[in-house]
Amino acid sequence: QRVWIREGSTTMNVDAMAVGGGSGSNPFGSGSAPTEIKADGPLDQILGSKNWKVRDAAYKRLTNDFKMAEDEKSSVYTKYVSFFKKMLLDTNPAAQANATEAIKVFADRAKAAKNHVDDVLPHLVKKCFASNKASTKANTQDIVSIYFELGCGEAATKVLLSGMKQMNFKIILSSLRITIEMMKQFGPKHVKYSKITGALPALFNHKKGEVRELVHELACEIYRYVGDIFHEQVKNFKNMRSATLDSIAKSFGDIQAGSAKPTKCLRSEQGKARGGAGGKAKAKKKAEDDPYSFIEAVDITKELSKNWLTEVMAPKWKDKKAKLEELLKLAGAPKIKYVSMYSDIGKTLKKLLKDSNILVRAFSIKCLEALAKGLRKEFRPSASSALSSLLPWYKEKKMSVLKPLNACMDSFFQHCLSWADFKEPVLDACKDKVPQVRKNTLLFCVRSIKSDQCVISDLKKHMFKPLIAACVGLFGDRDKDVRAAAVECIACFLFAFGERTMYPTMAKIEAADKKRHQKIKDLANAMNEEAKKAGGGAPEAAAATASAPEPESAPAPAAAPVKKTKSRPSSRAGPKRSSSPAASKKRSTRAPRKSMAPAKSTKKSTPTKSSKSSKSKAVSVPTARLIDYDDAKEKLGDLFGGGILAGLESKKWKERVAAMDEVMGIVGGEEAINFAGAIFSLFNKKPGWKDTNFQVCMKVYQAVTKLIEGCPESSTRALCVVPLDDLLNKMADRKIQPSCLGYLTASCEAQGPKYLLPIVKEKLSKVRNPKAIAGTVDWFLKVVKEFGAGSTDVQGVIGYAKAWLGHVHKDVRANAMKLMVEIYKQTGKVLRDKMLEGLKSAVASDLTKKFDKIPDSELGKVEATRSVKGQAVASEVKMDDIVPRVDISSQINDKILSNLGDKKWQNRKQAMEDIEQIVKGANCRIKGKDGGVFSALKHRLADKNKNLVTLALRLIALLVESMGAPSAKYVGAVAEAILMCFADRKQVIRDEAVRTLVKYIQAAGLSKLVPYLPKGLDVTNARKDLLSALIPLLKEEKLKKGEMKELVTPTLKCMLDRTGEVRNLAETVMKSIVDVVGFKHVNSKLSSFKKAEKLTLDPVLQKMRGDDLLADPAPSESKSAETPKKSSSSTRRTRRTPARSRGATPGRSKKAAPIEADLSEMIHKCSNRDKERRAKRDARRMKGGEGLDPSEVEDMKEGIQKYTSAD
């Protein structure tokens, strides 16, 4: 039978036409192309035609037949399957596109399509994956997607992997693109993740960059589903470059693991989804979504050495370690296939836990952890058996054992064991004689209760009463770490079950110790806040009982219903409790954190005080009342004129610039003030806040800046917010940025930074351009510098800066770092811990280094240059406004004070630690009432336990630094005791005493401690450290003359000390004293010293006097000239006095040598030659006065008269 092609009324024979692709002569002559082509005859004959047009028409006809088939089991679907290979391998692109369309309809409609996957997909890869035609590419992807939807995921994945191994570059790219899309649609369960993983290493090292980019994208898509399990596999890929691994790790860090969900499901699952899924179906789906279910199990025993069980028990520890390392390497597989040999391996590892070598024990623990992760529930018998041998090793303090032990216990809880398995071993460990075991066991319980794998009903059934009883019993433990762990464990129970369930226990704890009760509640509240920030919330059991009455104010039974009714609108109340069995079952099962979020509050509910993230509370953006554009034009008609308004609406940028130039001259006048609202309304529409021409945009912002500066503050409070959305985006443009900054600064001067900064931060969260964000952060820095940190909400700005420190753009992070440093420079060390809190370790380390570079002398200095209208320029930061001081006197109860004097040193230490916690809980900002702490700490400075003395000194320093100037009134209580610590034999205590004294002087002032310094200097052992501390303090703080006089005698005694170092330090201090009180007063104090001491001190004091001793006689001569007439009696007295002094001095006796030597030594130290000459002359005088000139005698008289009185 012949096949003909008809064109209109013309019929042509097929044999006379060109065959093959689209090339060749036109059989229809030089006329136009055929308008309609029809293929007559049976399809099984024309589908194999040599003419591509015939085939193309046949493919279209076949597509139509597939679509018209009424039954999915129709014979039309199976009749032409044998032609699919030729259809897909068609050499003509147009015909191939229609062929893929026909096969797509077949795969979508035919019931038998699933059976013919091997007839379609392999040929699809060979030819269609490399096609350049868009329709062919789209159809190819749709066909693959349909076969995945039909449940042929394994075959389809195999075909895609074969495409990734082809030599043709285009096929590899298409295979990767389609695999990525299939992974997004169906997830790793159907796109066989375990098979794809094996092909990734070779693709990561492919020579083509496009292939590496696509495989990187595929890896990120897999990580979205699988998470850390896949990341661990990537780390173990062979022949991977370190740069590639770093790039992958960085990309994974920006992705939330486990966040992806498939967009499509199998057709077999679609019916079930439409019919509705019950609780069992949901649980099954949850189990299927576990990344562990995507992985193919591996039998690692096949790769273990045959005699592993016997070889691992070798006598030498190195042989044991080698075999354990072999097992550990194989056990790192994400999923392990269970065989009976693992039971024997578990028993062997349990025996090795008792090995004497610490490395063998550590590797045994690591192997148990790896097997628990890989085998999960199948490893439960071995894990349960090893538990009793693992917990006692919590006594080990070395991290090489403790770290893997914690990981192993956590792995047991997450994958293998339930609370029933842990009950007896944990309770026995809580009674262990080693405190380290008790502490670490309780910390394990804390981690387990907080984890997402904890089932509340299981915890309550097996551990609620016994573990709570054990924790309460450990409140009196000798070890403070055990007590703290017990408190944290009880807080976890309160967090998990709520106050209603925990009421009896909390009431008993409150009756015994109110402080511990409050600490437990604070820890539970902190856990609740942490859970909310993490995206979850309190457990349902806790949320349901959140409105339960507190133990300290239990309501009467009759008033209970009224209380409940009042508490319902509060957002603290959890979801309504249902009495149905389903609801009770739901409360008894602990779901993952994300499913624990409390029910959304109704409109009547009010936000809690602790909800700092509430937008309505954090930022209140006023809404400006802008008028209509036409009304604004009408209102501004007289002010601007028609020409300006027309120019602003012009499409030509030059006319708009000219109009804005005229507007600039108008808005600077007084008339424009009354039209501020209309001008903002006009600019909001024309020319707009984001005009395409930068000159127009600049002038718009400059105009409104002038307007803001000239208008009253109240009239622009809401208007200044209007341009912010567009203005912040324009901050990325360098040309417009100065105008934008000018507007923001003018708004700050008008309304104040406390008003504007939160609004700008709120608007900035919608900006995506990193340059704009960096510019705005830099403006925040300028505001803090120019206005001063005190004019802003400092703690709020710190929160903004922390968020910016985590930004992906380096300029944003750098500007945020500068902002934090500037705040620290102005506020000092009070907010340092708050600034570092919650930051990544690397960021916190960099920030700490920058903080440490700032000298203490520069902290607290404010160099503000701007101020808000009507206010003075800030000269300092008022820290009381930022971090208010707290009165802690009410928290210092009698129990703490009595414990400070207790016989047991443990109780005394605990009392001091409690006081330290109270002070730190008040942010180290306390008021002047100490509650009797200073008086009680005075006795602790003489404690027999030297460790407590050090702790007491640190606590006093903390109290003084936290209290500030008011601490001066407690100087009398502790000053003498602190100074006595300078004489202690231990260097640690002396150093701590120096630090405490310096802190006290910095807070209260040196003048307050002056009365107590003489007693400290009388102690010989205390002199060195005390004098060393005084030298810089005397330079920093200038004391009054009367205060300095009290230090003269003690310092002179120090100058007579046996130790040369002490004498040198005392001389340095004395110089400072002489500068204030004068040499005459110091010299007068020598009368109370012995003669030998005077002889020692006098030369040293003469040095401090300078050149007075050897000064020229000119002043005395002039003085005598002024008073020539003196009574003879006074002259005689004056002359007798030197004579007596000469007679008293051993000038002619043999004992004159010491004085002469001291005097000569003192004079010879002078570098002046004249002084040396005079010294020789004076020495000659001392020998008897032989051969003296009359002038020399007069000079000698004048020198002696300076040191003798007229009497």
PDB file of C-alpha atoms in Angstrom, residues 595-690:
ATOM      1  CA  SER A 595       5.795  20.685  67.255  1.00  0.00           C
ATOM      2  CA  MET A 596       5.826  21.931  70.845  1.00  0.00           C
ATOM      3  CA  ALA A 597       5.004  25.504  69.953  1.00  0.00           C
ATOM      4  CA  PRO A 598       2.146  26.763  72.116  1.00  0.00           C
ATOM      5  CA  ALA A 599      -1.174  27.538  70.543  1.00  0.00           C
ATOM      6  CA  LYS A 600      -1.510  30.974  69.004  1.00  0.00           C
ATOM      7  CA  SER A 601      -3.028  33.459  71.383  1.00  0.00           C
ATOM      8  CA  THR A 602      -6.377  34.986  70.566  1.00  0.00           C
ATOM      9  CA  LYS A 603      -6.977  38.680  70.051  1.00  0.00           C
ATOM     10  CA  LYS A 604      -7.802  39.072  73.737  1.00  0.00           C
ATOM     11  CA  SER A 605      -4.471  37.666  74.854  1.00  0.00           C
ATOM     12  CA  THR A 606      -1.767  40.047  75.971  1.00  0.00           C
ATOM     13  CA  PRO A 607       1.925  39.613  75.345  1.00  0.00           C
ATOM     14  CA  THR A 608       4.078  38.503  78.266  1.00  0.00           C
ATOM     15  CA  LYS A 609       6.645  40.813  79.789  1.00  0.00           C
ATOM     16  CA  SER A 610       9.467  38.594  78.646  1.00  0.00           C
ATOM     17  CA  SER A 611       8.491  38.569  74.987  1.00  0.00           C
ATOM     18  CA  LYS A 612      11.094  41.057  73.779  1.00  0.00           C
ATOM     19  CA  SER A 613      10.583  40.041  70.185  1.00  0.00           C
ATOM     20  CA  SER A 614       7.073  41.463  70.055  1.00  0.00           C
ATOM     21  CA  LYS A 615       7.063  43.928  67.180  1.00  0.00           C
ATOM     22  CA  SER A 616       4.324  46.104  68.632  1.00  0.00           C
ATOM     23  CA  LYS A 617       6.307  46.493  71.823  1.00  0.00           C
ATOM     24  CA  ALA A 618       9.788  46.830  70.322  1.00  0.00           C
ATOM     25  CA  VAL A 619       8.981  49.256  67.492  1.00  0.00           C
ATOM     26  CA  SER A 620       5.998  51.556  67.275  1.00  0.00           C
ATOM     27  CA  VAL A 621       6.036  53.204  63.843  1.00  0.00           C
ATOM     28  CA  PRO A 622       3.665  56.153  63.647  1.00  0.00           C
ATOM     29  CA  THR A 623       1.539  56.537  60.559  1.00  0.00           C
ATOM     30  CA  ALA A 624       1.767  59.918  58.882  1.00  0.00           C
ATOM     31  CA  ARG A 625      -1.493  61.460  57.689  1.00  0.00           C
ATOM     32  CA  LEU A 626      -0.624  62.273  54.102  1.00  0.00           C
ATOM     33  CA  ILE A 627      -3.180  64.074  51.992  1.00  0.00           C
ATOM     34  CA  ASP A 628      -4.138  63.196  48.436  1.00  0.00           C
ATOM     35  CA  TYR A 629      -1.725  64.216  45.675  1.00  0.00           C
ATOM     36  CA  ASP A 630      -4.240  66.491  43.956  1.00  0.00           C
ATOM     37  CA  ASP A 631      -5.112  68.157  47.256  1.00  0.00           C
ATOM     38  CA  ALA A 632      -1.403  68.675  47.934  1.00  0.00           C
ATOM     39  CA  LYS A 633      -0.951  70.326  44.524  1.00  0.00           C
ATOM     40  CA  GLU A 634      -3.903  72.602  45.167  1.00  0.00           C
ATOM     41  CA  LYS A 635      -2.616  73.510  48.622  1.00  0.00           C
ATOM     42  CA  LEU A 636       0.890  74.266  47.334  1.00  0.00           C
ATOM     43  CA  GLY A 637      -0.265  76.144  44.247  1.00  0.00           C
ATOM     44  CA  ASP A 638       0.376  79.567  45.756  1.00  0.00           C
ATOM     45  CA  LEU A 639       3.648  78.573  47.441  1.00  0.00           C
ATOM     46  CA  PHE A 640       5.281  76.749  44.508  1.00  0.00           C
ATOM     47  CA  GLY A 641       3.428  78.064  41.526  1.00  0.00           C
ATOM     48  CA  GLY A 642       2.236  76.174  38.463  1.00  0.00           C
ATOM     49  CA  GLY A 643       5.642  76.136  36.775  1.00  0.00           C
ATOM     50  CA  ILE A 644       7.344  74.244  39.602  1.00  0.00           C
ATOM     51  CA  LEU A 645       4.524  71.709  39.895  1.00  0.00           C
ATOM     52  CA  ALA A 646       4.580  71.108  36.164  1.00  0.00           C
ATOM     53  CA  GLY A 647       8.361  70.728  36.252  1.00  0.00           C
ATOM     54  CA  LEU A 648       8.152  68.132  39.020  1.00  0.00           C
ATOM     55  CA  GLU A 649       5.772  66.065  36.890  1.00  0.00           C
ATOM     56  CA  SER A 650       7.879  66.392  33.740  1.00  0.00           C
ATOM     57  CA  LYS A 651       9.394  63.296  32.138  1.00  0.00           C
ATOM     58  CA  LYS A 652      12.578  65.195  31.297  1.00  0.00           C
ATOM     59  CA  TRP A 653      15.085  64.966  34.105  1.00  0.00           C
ATOM     60  CA  LYS A 654      16.566  68.405  33.415  1.00  0.00           C
ATOM     61  CA  GLU A 655      13.170  70.051  33.963  1.00  0.00           C
ATOM     62  CA  ARG A 656      12.708  68.099  37.199  1.00  0.00           C
ATOM     63  CA  VAL A 657      16.164  69.198  38.378  1.00  0.00           C
ATOM     64  CA  ALA A 658      15.372  72.837  37.589  1.00  0.00           C
ATOM     65  CA  ALA A 659      12.052  72.569  39.469  1.00  0.00           C
ATOM     66  CA  MET A 660      13.801  71.023  42.488  1.00  0.00           C
ATOM     67  CA  ASP A 661      16.360  73.860  42.483  1.00  0.00           C
ATOM     68  CA  GLU A 662      13.504  76.329  42.868  1.00  0.00           C
ATOM     69  CA  VAL A 663      11.903  74.191  45.569  1.00  0.00           C
ATOM     70  CA  MET A 664      15.185  74.188  47.510  1.00  0.00           C
ATOM     71  CA  GLY A 665      15.010  77.973  47.775  1.00  0.00           C
ATOM     72  CA  ILE A 666      11.399  77.878  48.966  1.00  0.00           C
ATOM     73  CA  VAL A 667      11.613  75.164  51.652  1.00  0.00           C
ATOM     74  CA  GLY A 668      14.370  77.079  53.430  1.00  0.00           C
ATOM     75  CA  GLY A 669      11.953  79.937  54.202  1.00  0.00           C
ATOM     76  CA  GLU A 670       9.530  80.307  57.078  1.00  0.00           C
ATOM     77  CA  GLU A 671       6.435  80.026  54.868  1.00  0.00           C
ATOM     78  CA  ALA A 672       7.185  76.391  54.017  1.00  0.00           C
ATOM     79  CA  ILE A 673       6.948  75.319  57.669  1.00  0.00           C
ATOM     80  CA  ASN A 674       3.155  75.476  57.605  1.00  0.00           C
ATOM     81  CA  PHE A 675       3.036  73.305  54.460  1.00  0.00           C
ATOM     82  CA  ALA A 676       5.324  70.464  55.636  1.00  0.00           C
ATOM     83  CA  GLY A 677       2.599  67.801  55.414  1.00  0.00           C
ATOM     84  CA  ALA A 678       1.583  68.904  51.936  1.00  0.00           C
ATOM     85  CA  ILE A 679       5.208  68.941  50.692  1.00  0.00           C
ATOM     86  CA  PHE A 680       5.808  65.397  51.956  1.00  0.00           C
ATOM     87  CA  SER A 681       2.527  64.295  50.342  1.00  0.00           C
ATOM     88  CA  LEU A 682       3.605  65.890  47.041  1.00  0.00           C
ATOM     89  CA  PHE A 683       7.102  64.357  47.077  1.00  0.00           C
ATOM     90  CA  ASN A 684       5.628  60.987  47.966  1.00  0.00           C
ATOM     91  CA  LYS A 685       4.095  60.892  44.472  1.00  0.00           C
ATOM     92  CA  LYS A 686       6.084  63.318  42.310  1.00  0.00           C
ATOM     93  CA  PRO A 687       8.983  63.194  41.796  1.00  0.00           C
ATOM     94  CA  GLY A 688       8.972  60.369  44.382  1.00  0.00           C
ATOM     95  CA  TRP A 689      11.594  59.136  46.813  1.00  0.00           C
ATOM     96  CA  LYS A 690      13.375  56.943  44.266  1.00  0.00           C
TER      97      LYS A 690
END
